[in-house]
Each structure stands twice: as C-alpha cells, then as structure tokens.
Amino acid sequence: MRAWVIRATGSLDQLQLADVPDTPSSLGSREVRIAVRAAALNRLDLFVVRGLPHEYRYPHILGADGAGVVDAVGTDVRSVRTGDRVMINPGIPDYSCEYCRAGEHSLCVNYGILGEHRPGTLAQYVVVPEQNVSVIPTLPKPLTWAEAAAFSLVTLTAWRMVVTRAQVRPGETVLVWGIGGGVSLAAMRVAKLQGASVIVTSSSDAKLHEAQKLGADVTLNHTTQKISQEVRALTNKRGADVVIENVGEATWDESLRSLGRGGRLVSCGATAGPKVGFDMRRLFWYQWSIMGSTMGNDAEYREIVRLLGSGELRPIVDRVFPFTEARAAFERLERGEQLGKIAIDGPEA
Ligand SMILES: [Zn+2]
C-alpha cells in the first residue's frame, strides 16, 4: 500500500512516499481496518520526524489523525461494521492496565499514539482497536473527510485540559497562547462552550482577526504586547483564572505573571523548550494549581463526539492537500502558517 514514511529521523527531507507491505491480513479479534479517506497533521508529527526518544520500526508510517471507511473487522467487533464512515481516536491504550480499568486511558502504562508508536494514518489503510473508532455524526451540513480527520486529537486534548483538568466555569477568564495551533484553537472553543471569557494570543494580527470571528473575547499580539500586563489590565488586576499552555520556555514566565489567585495552569506541550522554573513562594501564596494533561480517555472522547453531533465543536480546517503533496502540508505546519487544521486527502481521494 502507499504510505508516507520515514526511514530515519531528521528534517522533512526524510519524508518519503513509499510502497510498504499491507497491514496484517488477519486482524485481532477486536481490531478494525480502515481505508483512510483523509488524515490531519499535528505538531506531534513534526516531532516524530525530528526524532523522539523511543524505538522506531522503519519504514515508520506517519500520521496520528484520520478518518475513513471501515474495510474489515475482527471476529468480536460489534460497535462498527464494514462500510461505516468513522473517525479515529489516535490515542491507543492496552485497555487492561489499572489506569485503563479506572477509565483513565491516557494514563495507560502502554499508551501509544498512531504515527508515533504505531503505524499511522498517512497510508491507504490503518488498523486500530474498535474502541478507537467512532461513527462520524450526521450533521445538516455533513462533515467533510478532512473535517472528520481533523477532529479527534486536538479536540480531545483541549477538552481534557479545559473541562476535566482546569474545570473551567462560566464567567471565568481563560488565557490561551498561540491561537494558530490546533489545540489552542480547540481550547478556545471548548472554553467558550463552558461559558468562559477567553483571551487569545498570536504573533499574527491576521490570525487574531480570524480568532475574533471564531469567538475570542480579547485578542493580544504577543510580539508587540506584554501579555501579563494586558491580562491584569483586562481583569481589574485579578489575573486569569486559567492559563492554557503548550509552548513552555518562551511563555512560562508570562503565563505565571498572568495567573490570578487560585489560578490553574494546564500544560499539554513544550514546543519552545521543556525547562522552566518558578518561585515556590508564589505557588503556595497564590494557591496555584499547575497541571499536566495529555490526550483524553474514552468517556471524554464520547462526550466530544456527542457535542460534534449536536453541531458544536465542528473542526476548523486550514487547508487540504492531495496525498502526493503531504510534504507541502508538513512544511506549512513547520512554518506555522496555519489557523486550524492542515488535512491531507487519503491516497484514493
Ligand atoms: Zn492501560
């Protein structure tokens, strides 16, 4: 089958469109094979190409997010059947460890993500457990394949950060860094659904303008404005109740300066570097909660799919590339030009 692979880590020069062996002809009893109709990129995919500290089995097929048609099912699969149109939840646990049994799948001791730890979605077919697919909801204006592919990873990540971890409440002020990023944009929309007032940042005035149209209450340019001062001024000196972080070193100090008493900071990433510090006295005196979050559990996934079906949280797609031009899609992501998700058609589109 056709697939986008790497055979070594490094720059985007490592990307190759290749013929690779088909997925295993015999599926596990609860596995499903999906003929991919669209995939979508995440920053994770760039990190996978650059090299992550786990063993790769080359050729390694890229891509976490995807949607397509169920092509074959294992003997015990009951929730979907051949021909169903499905979206994939790319976080794959073992469904058996103590964390899985407690319903906390993204804490699984054997957690893996498609395209990172397992063969990904930038291929003709991908195989996942049946628990990891969800039939695409029917909407008055049907979801495109690209929208369906773009939905899962960022929406699930944002939902867990905003709702489960930070427990954002109506009327609270939430600061979201870097609104061009997929998780940030999803976090803004989830926070708005929770009734919060959302302040977003970007280095691009054009992206801020778009974010305003998508519901941002306040937009700040972090290259020309001092974010913490602006947040204090906007909140009558209180500071933000919640800060949504995925940048790390470049924003950390300003995130804490923006955080009010009793504030919660949730991080799901460190794209600008992982080493940060803070003054413990401010932590206890202001009674901050500093939390990590990654992906989400099955209950959270079901909830976001339900909301998608009721017309909320429809993905924002930046651009769709043909399968053969996936490299250009990666380049657009690397340059950070997008607002919303970059999608790639399946090989047979
Ligand atoms: Zn587990």
Coordinates of C-alpha atoms and ligand atoms in Angstrom, one line a residue:
M1 CA 0.0 0.0 0.0
R2 CA 1.0 3.6 -0.4
A3 CA 2.2 5.5 2.7
W4 CA 4.2 8.5 3.8
V5 CA 7.1 7.1 5.8
I6 CA 10.5 8.0 7.3
R7 CA 13.4 5.6 7.3
A8 CA 15.5 7.8 9.7
T9 CA 14.7 10.8 11.8
G10 CA 15.8 14.3 10.9
S11 CA 14.5 17.1 8.7
L12 CA 11.5 17.0 6.4
D13 CA 13.9 15.7 3.8
Q14 CA 13.3 12.3 5.5
L15 CA 9.7 12.2 4.2
Q16 CA 9.2 9.6 1.6
L17 CA 6.1 8.4 -0.3
A18 CA 6.6 4.7 -0.4
D19 CA 5.1 1.3 -1.2
V20 CA 5.0 -0.6 2.1
P21 CA 3.7 -4.1 2.9
D22 CA -0.1 -4.1 3.5
T23 CA -1.4 -4.1 7.0
P24 CA -1.6 -7.6 8.5
S25 CA -4.2 -9.7 6.6
S26 CA -5.6 -11.2 9.9
L27 CA -6.9 -8.7 12.3
G28 CA -7.0 -9.1 16.1
S29 CA -10.5 -10.1 17.3
R30 CA -11.3 -6.5 18.3
E31 CA -9.4 -4.7 15.7
V32 CA -10.8 -2.8 12.7
R33 CA -9.1 -1.9 9.4
I34 CA -9.9 1.5 8.0
A35 CA -9.4 2.6 4.4
V36 CA -8.2 6.2 5.0
R37 CA -10.1 9.0 3.3
A38 CA -8.3 11.8 5.0
A39 CA -5.6 12.4 7.6
A40 CA -4.7 15.6 9.5
L41 CA -1.4 16.8 10.9
N42 CA -0.4 17.8 14.4
R43 CA 2.7 19.3 15.8
L44 CA 3.4 15.8 17.1
D45 CA 4.0 14.6 13.5
L46 CA 6.9 17.1 13.2
F47 CA 8.4 15.9 16.5
V48 CA 8.1 12.3 15.2
V49 CA 10.1 13.2 12.1
R50 CA 12.7 15.1 14.1
G51 CA 13.1 12.1 16.4
L52 CA 11.5 11.1 19.7
P53 CA 13.1 9.0 22.4
H54 CA 11.5 5.7 21.6
E55 CA 12.4 2.9 19.1
Y56 CA 11.1 3.3 15.6
R57 CA 10.4 0.4 13.4
Y58 CA 11.3 1.5 9.9
P59 CA 9.8 2.2 7.5
H60 CA 7.7 4.2 10.0
I61 CA 4.3 5.3 8.7
L62 CA 3.4 8.9 9.9
G63 CA 0.1 10.5 10.9
A64 CA -2.0 10.4 14.1
D65 CA -5.4 11.8 13.0
G66 CA -7.5 10.2 10.3
A67 CA -11.0 9.3 9.1
G68 CA -12.2 6.7 6.6
V69 CA -14.3 3.8 5.8
V70 CA -14.3 0.5 7.8
D71 CA -12.8 -2.0 5.4
A72 CA -12.5 -5.2 7.6
V73 CA -13.4 -6.1 11.2
G74 CA -12.1 -8.7 13.7
T75 CA -14.4 -11.6 14.8
D76 CA -15.5 -10.0 18.0
V77 CA -16.1 -6.4 16.8
R78 CA -19.7 -5.3 17.5
S79 CA -19.7 -1.5 17.5
V80 CA -19.0 -0.9 13.8
R81 CA -19.3 -2.9 10.6
T82 CA -17.7 -2.8 7.2
G83 CA -18.7 0.3 5.2
D84 CA -19.2 2.5 8.3
R85 CA -17.7 6.0 8.0
V86 CA -15.5 6.6 11.1
M87 CA -13.2 8.9 12.8
I88 CA -10.2 7.6 14.7
N89 CA -9.2 8.4 18.3
P90 CA -5.4 8.2 17.8
G91 CA -4.6 7.5 21.5
I92 CA -4.3 3.8 21.9
P93 CA -4.1 2.2 25.3
D94 CA -3.9 -1.5 26.2
Y95 CA -7.4 -1.4 27.7
S96 CA -6.2 -3.7 30.5
C97 CA -3.8 -2.0 33.0
E98 CA -5.0 -0.5 36.3
Y99 CA -5.4 3.0 34.7
C100 CA -7.4 1.7 31.8
R101 CA -9.6 -0.3 34.2
A102 CA -10.2 3.0 36.1
G103 CA -11.2 4.7 32.8
E104 CA -8.1 6.8 32.6
H105 CA -6.9 5.6 29.2
S106 CA -4.4 8.4 28.5
L107 CA -2.5 7.4 31.7
C108 CA -2.1 3.8 30.4
V109 CA 1.3 2.3 31.1
N110 CA 1.3 1.0 27.4
Y111 CA -0.2 4.1 25.9
G112 CA 0.7 4.7 22.2
I113 CA -0.3 7.2 19.6
L114 CA -0.9 6.4 15.9
G115 CA 2.0 7.6 13.8
E116 CA 4.2 7.9 16.9
H117 CA 4.3 4.4 18.5
R118 CA 2.3 2.6 15.8
P119 CA 1.8 2.7 12.0
G120 CA -0.1 5.9 11.3
T121 CA -2.8 7.3 9.1
L122 CA -0.9 8.7 6.2
A123 CA -1.5 5.4 4.4
Q124 CA -4.1 3.5 2.4
Y125 CA -5.1 1.5 5.5
V126 CA -4.7 1.8 9.2
V127 CA -5.6 -0.8 11.9
V128 CA -6.9 0.2 15.4
P129 CA -8.9 -1.3 18.2
E130 CA -12.6 -0.9 17.7
Q131 CA -12.8 1.2 20.9
N132 CA -10.7 3.8 18.9
V133 CA -13.2 4.5 16.2
S134 CA -16.4 6.4 16.3
V135 CA -19.0 6.6 13.6
I136 CA -19.0 10.1 12.0
P137 CA -22.0 12.0 13.3
T138 CA -24.7 13.1 10.7
L139 CA -25.0 16.8 10.5
P140 CA -27.3 19.0 8.5
K141 CA -24.2 20.2 6.7
P142 CA -22.3 16.9 6.5
L143 CA -18.7 16.8 7.8
T144 CA -16.1 16.5 5.0
W145 CA -13.5 13.8 5.3
A146 CA -10.9 16.5 6.1
E147 CA -13.1 17.9 8.9
A148 CA -13.7 14.4 10.3
A149 CA -9.9 13.6 10.2
A150 CA -9.1 17.0 11.9
F151 CA -11.4 16.5 14.8
S152 CA -10.0 13.9 17.3
L153 CA -6.6 14.7 18.6
V154 CA -6.8 18.4 19.3
T155 CA -10.4 18.4 20.4
L156 CA -9.8 15.5 22.8
T157 CA -6.7 17.2 24.2
A158 CA -8.4 20.5 24.6
W159 CA -11.4 19.0 26.2
R160 CA -9.4 17.2 28.9
M161 CA -7.3 20.4 29.6
V162 CA -10.2 22.8 29.8
V163 CA -13.1 20.7 31.2
T164 CA -11.5 17.8 33.1
R165 CA -8.3 19.3 34.4
A166 CA -8.9 23.0 34.7
Q167 CA -12.6 22.6 35.3
V168 CA -13.4 26.0 33.7
R169 CA -16.6 27.5 34.9
P170 CA -18.9 30.1 33.4
G171 CA -17.6 33.7 33.8
E172 CA -14.0 32.7 34.4
T173 CA -11.2 34.3 32.3
V174 CA -9.1 31.9 30.3
L175 CA -5.8 32.8 28.6
V176 CA -4.8 30.7 25.6
W177 CA -1.4 31.1 23.9
G178 CA -0.7 30.8 20.2
I179 CA -4.2 30.6 18.7
G180 CA -2.9 29.3 15.3
G181 CA -2.2 25.9 16.9
G182 CA -4.8 23.2 16.7
V183 CA -5.0 22.5 20.4
S184 CA -5.1 26.2 21.2
L185 CA -8.0 26.9 18.8
A186 CA -9.9 23.9 20.1
A187 CA -9.3 25.0 23.7
M188 CA -10.7 28.5 23.0
R189 CA -13.8 27.0 21.6
V190 CA -14.3 24.5 24.4
A191 CA -13.7 27.3 27.0
K192 CA -16.4 29.4 25.2
L193 CA -18.8 26.4 25.4
Q194 CA -18.1 26.3 29.2
G195 CA -19.2 30.0 29.4
A196 CA -15.7 31.5 29.9
S197 CA -14.3 34.7 28.6
V198 CA -11.3 33.8 26.5
I199 CA -8.2 35.9 25.8
V200 CA -6.0 34.6 23.0
T201 CA -2.6 35.5 21.7
S202 CA -0.7 35.2 18.4
S203 CA 2.2 36.8 16.7
S204 CA 0.0 37.3 13.7
D205 CA -2.7 40.0 13.6
A206 CA -4.4 38.2 10.7
K207 CA -4.8 35.1 12.9
L208 CA -6.0 37.2 15.8
H209 CA -8.6 38.7 13.4
E210 CA -9.8 35.2 12.5
A211 CA -9.8 34.1 16.1
Q212 CA -12.1 37.0 16.9
K213 CA -14.6 35.9 14.3
L214 CA -14.4 32.4 15.8
G215 CA -15.4 33.6 19.3
A216 CA -12.3 35.0 21.0
D217 CA -13.3 37.7 23.5
V218 CA -10.0 39.5 23.5
T219 CA -7.0 39.1 21.2
L220 CA -3.4 40.1 22.0
N221 CA -0.3 40.1 19.9
H222 CA 2.5 38.6 22.0
T223 CA 5.2 40.1 19.9
T224 CA 4.0 43.7 20.4
Q225 CA 2.2 43.5 23.7
K226 CA 3.2 42.4 27.2
I227 CA 0.7 39.7 27.8
S228 CA 0.7 39.7 31.6
Q229 CA 0.2 43.4 31.8
E230 CA -2.7 43.3 29.3
V231 CA -4.3 40.4 31.2
R232 CA -4.0 42.3 34.5
A233 CA -5.5 45.4 32.9
L234 CA -8.4 43.4 31.4
T235 CA -9.2 41.7 34.6
N236 CA -9.2 44.6 37.1
K237 CA -5.7 43.3 38.2
R238 CA -7.1 39.9 39.2
G239 CA -5.3 37.9 36.5
A240 CA -6.6 35.0 34.6
D241 CA -8.4 32.1 36.3
V242 CA -6.9 29.6 33.9
V243 CA -3.9 29.6 31.5
I244 CA -3.7 27.0 28.7
E245 CA -0.1 26.3 27.9
N246 CA 1.6 24.3 25.2
V247 CA 4.6 26.5 24.5
G248 CA 6.9 26.1 27.6
E249 CA 10.1 28.0 27.9
A250 CA 9.1 31.0 25.8
T251 CA 5.8 31.8 27.6
W252 CA 6.1 30.2 31.0
D253 CA 7.1 33.4 33.0
E254 CA 4.4 35.4 31.3
S255 CA 1.9 32.6 31.9
L256 CA 2.6 32.7 35.7
R257 CA 2.5 36.5 35.7
S258 CA -0.9 36.4 34.1
L259 CA -2.3 33.8 36.6
G260 CA -4.5 35.1 39.3
R261 CA -5.1 33.9 42.9
G262 CA -6.3 30.4 43.0
G263 CA -5.4 30.1 39.3
R264 CA -4.9 26.9 37.3
L265 CA -2.3 26.4 34.7
V266 CA -2.6 23.4 32.4
S267 CA 0.1 22.3 30.0
C268 CA 0.0 19.8 27.2
G269 CA 3.2 20.6 25.5
A270 CA 6.5 22.4 25.4
T271 CA 7.1 23.3 21.8
A272 CA 9.6 26.1 22.7
G273 CA 11.6 24.0 25.2
P274 CA 10.8 21.9 28.3
K275 CA 12.9 23.5 31.1
V276 CA 11.0 26.1 33.2
G277 CA 11.3 27.3 36.8
F278 CA 9.2 29.3 39.2
D279 CA 9.2 30.8 42.7
M280 CA 7.7 28.3 45.1
R281 CA 6.5 31.2 47.3
R282 CA 4.2 32.4 44.6
L283 CA 2.9 28.9 44.1
F284 CA 1.7 28.4 47.7
W285 CA 0.8 32.0 48.4
Y286 CA -1.5 32.3 45.4
Q287 CA -2.6 28.7 45.8
W288 CA -2.0 27.9 42.2
S289 CA -2.6 24.5 40.6
I290 CA -0.1 23.6 37.9
M291 CA -1.3 20.6 35.9
G292 CA -0.2 18.4 33.1
S293 CA -2.6 16.9 30.6
T294 CA -2.3 14.6 27.6
M295 CA -4.9 13.3 25.1
G296 CA -8.0 12.0 26.9
N297 CA -10.0 9.0 28.0
D298 CA -12.8 7.1 26.2
A299 CA -15.5 8.9 28.2
E300 CA -14.1 12.3 27.2
Y301 CA -13.9 11.1 23.5
R302 CA -17.5 10.0 23.6
E303 CA -18.5 13.4 25.0
I304 CA -16.8 15.4 22.3
V305 CA -18.2 13.2 19.6
R306 CA -21.7 13.8 21.1
L307 CA -21.1 17.5 21.0
L308 CA -19.9 17.3 17.4
G309 CA -23.1 15.5 16.6
S310 CA -25.1 18.3 18.2
G311 CA -23.4 20.9 16.0
E312 CA -20.8 22.1 18.4
L313 CA -17.0 21.9 18.0
R314 CA -17.0 21.5 14.2
P315 CA -13.3 21.4 13.3
I316 CA -11.7 24.4 11.6
V317 CA -9.7 23.2 8.6
D318 CA -7.0 25.4 7.4
R319 CA -6.2 23.7 4.1
V320 CA -6.5 20.3 2.4
F321 CA -3.5 18.9 0.5
P322 CA -3.6 16.0 -2.0
F323 CA -2.0 12.8 -0.7
T324 CA 1.0 13.1 -3.0
E325 CA 1.7 16.6 -1.7
A326 CA 1.9 15.7 2.0
R327 CA 5.4 17.2 2.2
A328 CA 4.0 20.6 1.4
A329 CA 1.5 20.1 4.2
F330 CA 4.3 19.3 6.7
E331 CA 6.2 22.4 5.5
R332 CA 3.1 24.6 6.1
L333 CA 2.8 23.2 9.6
E334 CA 6.6 23.7 10.3
R335 CA 6.3 27.3 9.2
G336 CA 3.3 27.8 11.5
E337 CA 1.3 29.5 8.8
Q338 CA -2.0 27.7 9.6
L339 CA -5.0 28.7 11.5
G340 CA -6.8 25.5 12.2
K341 CA -6.0 22.0 11.0
I342 CA -3.9 21.0 8.0
A343 CA -5.5 18.0 6.3
I344 CA -4.3 15.6 3.7
D345 CA -6.5 13.5 1.4
G346 CA -6.3 9.8 1.5
P347 CA -4.4 8.1 -1.3
E348 CA -7.6 7.2 -3.2
A349 CA -9.4 10.5 -2.9
Ligands
ZN1 ZN -3.7 0.5 30.1

